[in-house]
């Protein structure tokens, strides 16, 4: 059952913050909290499931999902990551815990196993670059919520919910933690920024184009990003196949980077990987355009493998991609210059083929001695 017991935790080859670290630094680079799901992913479907029929998938995988997507993406990019989450008292919960702690080196000291509570589960079906998901789960008991005093960290990632205030966000921000936030679809239909009170504590807000335009009533994503800087210092709006656009309201700096064309196998978790890439670049003090390019690159690499958390790229995959694109004949010099900043960080001696670890087809195989 415990597929990762006995393995050494994954340690990234690159520390993007190495030059910035000091003895009095916070113990963690990034803190986050949320719900961990067990994701079961079906790939290779020719179309969406049709009512009254049976569909066969050509591929299948299982991996930790939910907030685990973001935690894994951050850890694989070399950030010291702490996760507070409830884990089910079942085999799924044990598998997810071991995969994150032993497999990825994520700190779970503020997480807990809830006796008698089963793990939430999501079944994701990927086809034609899209996905359809079915989920089941129950809220963890209130006493199992995130710790009232979050650990000190350079940054934290939060998912804002309309009409809901998360006290830990203000507490973390008061300690100097930089808050990066995304948001889900507003089921109320109000699309009112006043219903996101914790946005006032955030350094950066990263909605998609549809969300940004609805919240600001702007007619285009770029205008929406500029409008959002009246509420948060940095606004990043993802534009799907067109890439992403960002505005720093403090300096007036703007950046737009096109998406990298890839053959998408499974988009599960790509948004989380994008945020992780942007957080990494921000903490490393990169220019806005470099942060945006890096976020888009990591997201593009992630969709080429199936599974949310275990498809997140590490520095070895990024290095392999960089070497590969440079070897392509008649490559656009401008496109190569856009990612030349990576040279300072990429491992030089050894480049492992991606992915680091695929989503496993099933849970429970015993490892031979």
CSV table of C-alpha atoms in Angstrom, one decimal:
chain,number,residue,atom,x,y,z
A,1,UNK,CA,0.0,0.0,0.0
A,2,UNK,CA,2.6,2.5,1.0
A,3,UNK,CA,4.1,2.9,-2.4
A,4,UNK,CA,6.8,5.4,-1.4
A,5,UNK,CA,7.9,4.0,2.0
A,6,UNK,CA,11.6,3.3,2.1
A,7,UNK,CA,12.4,5.7,-0.7
A,8,UNK,CA,14.5,8.8,-0.1
A,9,UNK,CA,12.5,12.0,-0.4
A,10,UNK,CA,12.9,13.7,-3.8
A,11,UNK,CA,15.4,16.5,-3.5
A,12,UNK,CA,15.5,19.1,-6.3
A,13,UNK,CA,18.9,19.5,-8.0
A,14,UNK,CA,18.5,23.3,-8.0
A,15,UNK,CA,17.8,25.8,-5.2
A,16,UNK,CA,16.6,29.0,-7.0
A,17,UNK,CA,16.9,30.9,-3.7
A,18,UNK,CA,20.5,29.8,-2.9
A,19,UNK,CA,22.0,33.3,-3.3
A,20,UNK,CA,19.3,34.9,-1.1
A,21,UNK,CA,19.3,32.5,1.8
A,22,UNK,CA,20.4,33.8,5.2
A,23,UNK,CA,20.6,32.3,8.8
A,24,UNK,CA,17.6,34.2,10.0
A,25,UNK,CA,15.3,33.2,7.2
A,26,UNK,CA,11.9,31.7,7.9
A,27,UNK,CA,12.0,27.9,8.1
A,28,UNK,CA,9.8,27.6,5.0
A,29,UNK,CA,9.7,29.2,1.6
A,30,UNK,CA,6.0,28.5,1.1
A,31,UNK,CA,3.1,27.5,3.3
A,32,UNK,CA,-0.3,26.4,2.0
A,33,UNK,CA,-3.4,24.6,3.3
A,34,UNK,CA,-6.3,23.0,1.7
A,35,UNK,CA,-7.9,19.7,0.8
A,36,UNK,CA,-5.9,16.7,-0.5
A,37,UNK,CA,-7.8,14.4,-2.9
A,38,UNK,CA,-6.9,11.1,-4.4
A,39,UNK,CA,-7.0,11.7,-8.1
A,40,UNK,CA,-7.8,8.9,-10.5
A,41,UNK,CA,-7.1,10.0,-14.1
A,42,UNK,CA,-8.3,8.3,-17.3
A,43,UNK,CA,-6.5,9.4,-20.5
A,44,UNK,CA,-6.7,8.5,-24.1
A,45,UNK,CA,-10.4,8.9,-24.4
A,46,UNK,CA,-11.7,9.6,-27.9
A,47,UNK,CA,-14.5,11.8,-26.6
A,48,UNK,CA,-16.4,12.8,-23.5
A,49,UNK,CA,-18.4,9.9,-21.9
A,50,UNK,CA,-21.7,9.4,-23.6
A,51,UNK,CA,-24.8,8.7,-21.6
A,52,UNK,CA,-25.8,5.0,-21.7
A,53,UNK,CA,-22.5,3.8,-23.1
A,54,UNK,CA,-19.3,2.4,-21.8
A,55,UNK,CA,-16.0,4.2,-22.6
A,56,UNK,CA,-12.6,2.6,-22.5
A,57,UNK,CA,-9.5,4.7,-21.7
A,58,UNK,CA,-6.1,3.9,-23.1
A,59,UNK,CA,-4.3,5.2,-20.0
A,60,UNK,CA,-4.9,5.5,-16.3
A,61,UNK,CA,-3.0,6.9,-13.3
A,62,UNK,CA,-3.5,7.7,-9.6
A,63,UNK,CA,-1.8,10.5,-7.7
A,64,UNK,CA,-2.4,13.0,-4.8
A,65,UNK,CA,-4.6,15.9,-6.0
A,66,UNK,CA,-6.3,19.0,-4.8
A,67,UNK,CA,-3.8,21.2,-2.8
A,68,UNK,CA,-1.2,18.5,-3.3
A,69,UNK,CA,-0.8,19.6,-6.9
A,70,UNK,CA,0.4,23.0,-5.8
A,71,UNK,CA,2.6,21.6,-3.0
A,72,UNK,CA,4.3,19.2,-5.2
A,73,UNK,CA,4.9,21.8,-7.9
A,74,UNK,CA,6.5,24.1,-5.4
A,75,UNK,CA,8.7,21.4,-3.9
A,76,UNK,CA,9.9,20.2,-7.2
A,77,UNK,CA,11.1,23.7,-8.1
A,78,UNK,CA,13.3,23.7,-5.0
A,79,UNK,CA,11.2,25.6,-2.5
A,80,UNK,CA,11.0,24.4,1.1
A,81,UNK,CA,7.3,23.7,1.3
A,82,UNK,CA,5.0,23.2,4.3
A,83,UNK,CA,1.4,21.8,3.8
A,84,UNK,CA,-1.4,21.8,6.4
A,85,UNK,CA,-4.1,19.4,5.3
A,86,UNK,CA,-6.4,16.7,6.7
A,87,UNK,CA,-5.7,13.1,5.4
A,88,UNK,CA,-8.2,10.3,5.4
A,89,UNK,CA,-7.9,7.4,7.8
A,90,UNK,CA,-7.8,5.0,4.9
A,91,UNK,CA,-5.4,3.5,2.3
A,92,UNK,CA,-5.9,6.5,0.0
A,93,UNK,CA,-4.9,8.8,2.8
A,94,UNK,CA,-1.8,6.8,3.7
A,95,UNK,CA,-0.8,6.7,0.0
A,96,UNK,CA,-1.2,10.5,-0.4
A,97,UNK,CA,0.7,11.2,2.8
A,98,UNK,CA,3.7,9.0,1.9
A,99,UNK,CA,3.7,10.3,-1.7
A,100,UNK,CA,4.0,13.9,-0.5
A,101,UNK,CA,6.3,13.5,2.6
A,102,UNK,CA,8.5,10.6,1.5
A,103,UNK,CA,8.3,11.0,-2.2
A,104,UNK,CA,8.5,14.8,-2.5
A,105,UNK,CA,10.1,16.0,0.8
A,106,UNK,CA,7.1,18.2,1.7
A,107,UNK,CA,6.8,19.1,5.4
A,108,UNK,CA,3.5,17.7,6.9
A,109,UNK,CA,4.2,18.6,10.5
A,110,UNK,CA,1.0,20.8,10.6
A,111,UNK,CA,-1.1,18.1,8.7
A,112,UNK,CA,-3.1,15.4,10.5
A,113,UNK,CA,-4.8,12.1,9.9
A,114,UNK,CA,-8.5,12.2,10.8
A,115,UNK,CA,-9.7,9.0,12.3
A,116,UNK,CA,-12.8,7.6,10.7
A,117,UNK,CA,-12.8,10.1,7.8
A,118,UNK,CA,-12.4,8.9,4.2
A,119,UNK,CA,-10.2,10.6,1.6
A,120,UNK,CA,-12.0,12.8,-0.9
A,121,UNK,CA,-11.7,11.3,-4.4
A,122,UNK,CA,-11.7,12.9,-7.9
A,123,UNK,CA,-12.0,10.9,-11.1
A,124,UNK,CA,-10.7,13.0,-14.0
A,125,UNK,CA,-11.3,12.1,-17.7
A,126,UNK,CA,-8.9,13.8,-20.2
A,127,UNK,CA,-9.8,14.1,-23.9
A,128,UNK,CA,-9.0,16.5,-26.7
A,129,UNK,CA,-7.0,18.7,-24.3
A,130,UNK,CA,-9.9,19.1,-22.0
A,131,UNK,CA,-11.1,17.3,-18.9
A,132,UNK,CA,-14.2,16.3,-17.1
A,133,UNK,CA,-14.2,15.5,-13.4
A,134,UNK,CA,-16.4,13.8,-10.9
A,135,UNK,CA,-15.6,14.2,-7.2
A,136,UNK,CA,-16.8,12.8,-3.9
A,137,UNK,CA,-15.9,13.8,-0.3
A,138,UNK,CA,-17.0,15.2,3.0
A,139,UNK,CA,-15.7,18.2,4.9
A,140,UNK,CA,-13.2,17.3,7.6
A,141,UNK,CA,-14.4,18.0,11.1
A,142,UNK,CA,-14.1,21.7,12.1
A,143,UNK,CA,-11.5,20.9,14.7
A,144,UNK,CA,-9.3,19.5,11.9
A,145,UNK,CA,-9.1,22.8,10.1
A,146,UNK,CA,-5.8,24.6,9.3
A,147,UNK,CA,-3.7,25.7,12.4
A,148,UNK,CA,-4.8,29.0,13.8
A,149,UNK,CA,-1.2,30.2,13.7
A,150,UNK,CA,0.4,29.3,10.4
A,151,UNK,CA,4.2,28.6,10.4
A,152,UNK,CA,6.4,31.5,9.4
A,153,UNK,CA,7.2,31.4,5.7
A,154,UNK,CA,8.5,33.7,2.9
A,155,UNK,CA,5.3,33.2,1.0
A,156,UNK,CA,1.9,31.5,1.1
A,157,UNK,CA,-0.5,30.4,-1.6
A,158,UNK,CA,-4.2,30.8,-0.9
A,159,UNK,CA,-7.4,30.0,-2.9
A,160,UNK,CA,-9.9,32.7,-2.2
A,161,UNK,CA,-13.6,31.8,-1.9
A,162,UNK,CA,-16.3,34.5,-2.4
A,163,UNK,CA,-17.9,35.5,0.8
A,164,UNK,CA,-15.5,33.6,3.0
A,165,UNK,CA,-12.7,35.1,5.1
A,166,UNK,CA,-9.7,32.8,6.0
A,167,UNK,CA,-8.2,34.3,9.2
A,168,UNK,CA,-4.8,32.5,8.6
A,169,UNK,CA,-4.2,34.7,5.6
A,170,UNK,CA,-4.2,38.0,7.6
A,171,UNK,CA,-2.2,36.3,10.3
A,172,UNK,CA,0.5,35.2,7.8
A,173,UNK,CA,0.6,38.5,6.1
A,174,UNK,CA,1.1,40.3,9.4
A,175,UNK,CA,4.3,38.3,9.9
A,176,UNK,CA,5.6,39.4,6.6
A,177,UNK,CA,4.5,36.4,4.5
A,178,UNK,CA,3.8,37.3,0.9
A,179,UNK,CA,0.4,36.0,-0.1
A,180,UNK,CA,-0.3,34.8,-3.7
A,181,UNK,CA,-3.9,34.0,-4.4
A,182,UNK,CA,-6.1,32.5,-7.1
A,183,UNK,CA,-9.8,32.1,-7.1
A,184,UNK,CA,-12.4,29.6,-8.3
A,185,UNK,CA,-15.6,30.2,-10.3
A,186,UNK,CA,-18.1,32.3,-8.4
A,187,UNK,CA,-21.1,30.1,-8.1
A,188,UNK,CA,-23.2,33.0,-6.7
A,189,UNK,CA,-22.9,34.9,-9.9
A,190,UNK,CA,-22.2,38.1,-8.1
A,191,UNK,CA,-18.5,38.5,-9.1
A,192,UNK,CA,-18.0,41.2,-6.5
A,193,UNK,CA,-14.4,41.9,-5.4
A,194,UNK,CA,-15.7,43.1,-2.1
A,195,UNK,CA,-16.7,39.5,-1.5
A,196,UNK,CA,-13.0,38.6,-1.5
A,197,UNK,CA,-11.9,40.4,1.7
A,198,UNK,CA,-8.6,38.6,2.0
A,199,UNK,CA,-7.5,40.1,-1.3
A,200,UNK,CA,-6.4,43.1,0.7
A,201,UNK,CA,-3.7,41.0,2.3
A,202,UNK,CA,-2.3,39.6,-1.0
A,203,UNK,CA,0.7,40.6,-3.0
A,204,UNK,CA,-0.4,38.9,-6.2
A,205,UNK,CA,-3.7,37.7,-7.6
A,206,UNK,CA,-3.7,35.2,-10.5
A,207,UNK,CA,-7.2,34.6,-12.0
A,208,UNK,CA,-7.9,33.4,-15.5
A,209,UNK,CA,-9.2,35.7,-18.2
A,210,UNK,CA,-12.9,34.9,-17.7
A,211,UNK,CA,-12.7,35.4,-13.9
A,212,UNK,CA,-10.7,38.6,-14.2
A,213,UNK,CA,-13.2,40.2,-16.7
A,214,UNK,CA,-16.2,39.2,-14.6
A,215,UNK,CA,-14.7,40.7,-11.4
A,216,UNK,CA,-13.7,44.0,-13.1
A,217,UNK,CA,-16.5,44.3,-15.8
A,218,UNK,CA,-13.6,44.9,-18.2
A,219,UNK,CA,-14.0,44.2,-21.9
A,220,UNK,CA,-10.6,42.5,-22.3
A,221,UNK,CA,-8.2,40.5,-20.1
A,222,UNK,CA,-5.5,43.2,-20.3
A,223,UNK,CA,-7.8,45.9,-19.1
A,224,UNK,CA,-9.0,43.6,-16.4
A,225,UNK,CA,-5.5,43.0,-15.1
A,226,UNK,CA,-4.9,46.8,-15.0
A,227,UNK,CA,-8.1,47.3,-13.1
A,228,UNK,CA,-7.2,44.6,-10.6
A,229,UNK,CA,-4.1,46.5,-9.6
A,230,UNK,CA,-6.4,48.9,-7.8
A,231,UNK,CA,-7.0,46.1,-5.3
A,232,UNK,CA,-3.7,44.1,-5.3
A,233,UNK,CA,-0.1,45.1,-6.1
A,234,UNK,CA,0.4,42.5,-8.9
A,235,UNK,CA,-2.2,41.1,-11.2
A,236,UNK,CA,-1.5,38.1,-13.4
A,237,UNK,CA,-4.2,37.0,-15.9
A,238,UNK,CA,-3.9,33.7,-17.7
A,239,UNK,CA,-5.0,33.8,-21.3
A,240,UNK,CA,-5.2,30.1,-22.2
A,241,UNK,CA,-3.6,29.3,-25.5
A,242,UNK,CA,-2.5,33.0,-25.8
A,243,UNK,CA,-0.2,32.8,-22.7
A,244,UNK,CA,-0.5,35.3,-19.8
A,245,UNK,CA,-0.4,39.0,-19.1
A,246,UNK,CA,0.8,40.7,-15.8
A,247,UNK,CA,0.8,44.2,-14.4
A,248,UNK,CA,2.8,45.4,-11.3
A,249,UNK,CA,0.7,48.3,-10.1
A,250,UNK,CA,3.6,49.5,-7.8
A,251,UNK,CA,6.0,50.1,-10.7
A,252,UNK,CA,3.7,50.3,-13.7
A,253,UNK,CA,5.7,47.4,-15.3
A,254,UNK,CA,3.7,45.1,-17.6
A,255,UNK,CA,4.6,41.8,-19.2
A,256,UNK,CA,3.0,39.5,-21.7
A,257,UNK,CA,4.4,36.1,-22.7
A,258,UNK,CA,2.9,33.7,-25.3
A,259,UNK,CA,2.0,30.2,-24.4
A,260,UNK,CA,4.4,27.4,-25.5
A,261,UNK,CA,2.8,25.1,-28.0
A,262,UNK,CA,2.7,21.5,-26.7
A,263,UNK,CA,0.7,18.4,-27.2
A,264,UNK,CA,-1.5,18.4,-24.1
A,265,UNK,CA,-2.2,15.0,-22.7
A,266,UNK,CA,-3.9,16.1,-19.4
A,267,UNK,CA,-4.4,19.7,-18.2
A,268,UNK,CA,-5.1,18.6,-14.6
A,269,UNK,CA,-3.1,20.8,-12.2
A,270,UNK,CA,-1.6,23.1,-14.9
A,271,UNK,CA,-3.0,26.2,-13.2
A,272,UNK,CA,-1.4,25.1,-9.9
A,273,UNK,CA,1.9,24.6,-11.7
A,274,UNK,CA,1.7,28.0,-13.3
A,275,UNK,CA,1.2,29.7,-9.9
A,276,UNK,CA,4.1,27.7,-8.4
A,277,UNK,CA,6.4,28.9,-11.2
A,278,UNK,CA,5.3,32.5,-10.7
A,279,UNK,CA,5.9,32.2,-6.9
A,280,UNK,CA,9.3,30.7,-7.5
A,281,UNK,CA,10.4,33.5,-9.8
A,282,UNK,CA,9.0,36.2,-7.5
A,283,UNK,CA,10.9,34.8,-4.4
A,284,UNK,CA,14.0,34.6,-6.6
A,285,UNK,CA,13.7,38.3,-7.5
A,286,UNK,CA,13.3,37.7,-11.2
A,287,UNK,CA,11.9,40.4,-13.5
A,288,UNK,CA,8.2,40.2,-14.2
A,289,UNK,CA,8.5,38.9,-17.7
A,290,UNK,CA,10.9,36.2,-16.6
A,291,UNK,CA,8.5,35.1,-13.9
A,292,UNK,CA,5.7,35.0,-16.4
A,293,UNK,CA,7.7,33.0,-18.9
A,294,UNK,CA,8.8,30.5,-16.3
A,295,UNK,CA,5.3,30.0,-15.0
A,296,UNK,CA,4.1,29.3,-18.5
A,297,UNK,CA,6.9,26.9,-19.3
A,298,UNK,CA,6.4,24.8,-16.1
A,299,UNK,CA,2.6,24.7,-16.9
A,300,UNK,CA,3.3,23.6,-20.5
A,301,UNK,CA,5.6,20.8,-19.4
A,302,UNK,CA,3.1,19.6,-16.9
A,303,UNK,CA,0.3,19.0,-19.4
A,304,UNK,CA,2.5,16.6,-21.4
A,305,UNK,CA,2.1,14.0,-18.7
A,306,UNK,CA,-1.0,12.8,-16.9
A,307,UNK,CA,-1.9,13.3,-13.3
A,308,UNK,CA,-1.9,16.6,-11.4
A,309,UNK,CA,0.8,16.5,-8.8
A,310,UNK,CA,3.1,13.9,-10.3
A,311,UNK,CA,3.2,15.6,-13.7
A,312,UNK,CA,4.7,18.8,-12.2
A,313,UNK,CA,8.2,19.3,-13.7
A,314,UNK,CA,11.4,19.6,-11.8
A,315,UNK,CA,14.6,21.3,-12.8
A,316,UNK,CA,15.8,18.2,-14.6
A,317,UNK,CA,12.8,18.3,-16.9
A,318,UNK,CA,13.2,22.0,-17.5
A,319,UNK,CA,16.9,21.5,-18.4
A,320,UNK,CA,16.0,18.7,-20.8
A,321,UNK,CA,13.4,20.9,-22.5
A,322,UNK,CA,16.0,23.8,-22.8
A,323,UNK,CA,18.6,21.5,-24.3
A,324,UNK,CA,16.1,20.1,-26.7
A,325,UNK,CA,14.7,23.4,-28.0
A,326,UNK,CA,18.2,24.7,-28.6
A,327,UNK,CA,19.0,21.7,-30.8
A,328,UNK,CA,16.0,22.4,-33.1
A,329,UNK,CA,17.1,23.7,-36.5
A,330,UNK,CA,16.1,27.2,-37.4
A,331,UNK,CA,14.8,27.9,-33.9
A,332,UNK,CA,13.5,31.5,-33.5
A,333,UNK,CA,16.4,33.4,-31.9
A,334,UNK,CA,13.9,35.8,-30.1
A,335,UNK,CA,12.2,32.8,-28.5
A,336,UNK,CA,15.5,31.4,-27.3
A,337,UNK,CA,16.5,34.7,-25.8
A,338,UNK,CA,13.2,34.8,-23.9
A,339,UNK,CA,14.3,31.8,-21.8
A,340,UNK,CA,18.0,32.4,-21.7
A,341,UNK,CA,17.8,33.5,-18.1
A,342,UNK,CA,17.4,29.8,-17.2
A,343,UNK,CA,21.0,29.1,-18.0
A,344,UNK,CA,22.0,30.4,-14.6
A,345,UNK,CA,19.9,27.8,-12.7
A,346,UNK,CA,19.9,24.7,-14.8
A,347,UNK,CA,21.9,21.6,-13.8
A,348,UNK,CA,24.9,21.3,-16.0
A,349,UNK,CA,26.3,17.8,-15.2
A,350,UNK,CA,23.2,15.6,-15.4
A,351,UNK,CA,19.9,15.9,-17.0
A,352,UNK,CA,17.3,13.2,-16.2
A,353,UNK,CA,14.6,12.5,-18.7
A,354,UNK,CA,11.1,13.6,-17.7
A,355,UNK,CA,8.9,12.9,-16.0
A,356,UNK,CA,10.2,12.6,-12.4
A,357,UNK,CA,7.5,10.2,-11.5
A,358,UNK,CA,4.3,9.3,-13.5
A,359,UNK,CA,1.0,8.9,-11.8
A,360,UNK,CA,0.9,5.2,-10.9
A,361,UNK,CA,-1.8,3.0,-12.6
A,362,UNK,CA,-2.8,1.5,-9.3
A,363,UNK,CA,-2.2,1.7,-5.5
A,364,UNK,CA,-1.0,-1.3,-3.5
A,365,UNK,CA,1.6,-3.2,-5.4
A,366,UNK,CA,4.3,-4.5,-3.1
A,367,UNK,CA,7.8,-3.6,-4.0
A,368,UNK,CA,10.2,-6.5,-4.4
A,369,UNK,CA,13.2,-6.5,-2.1
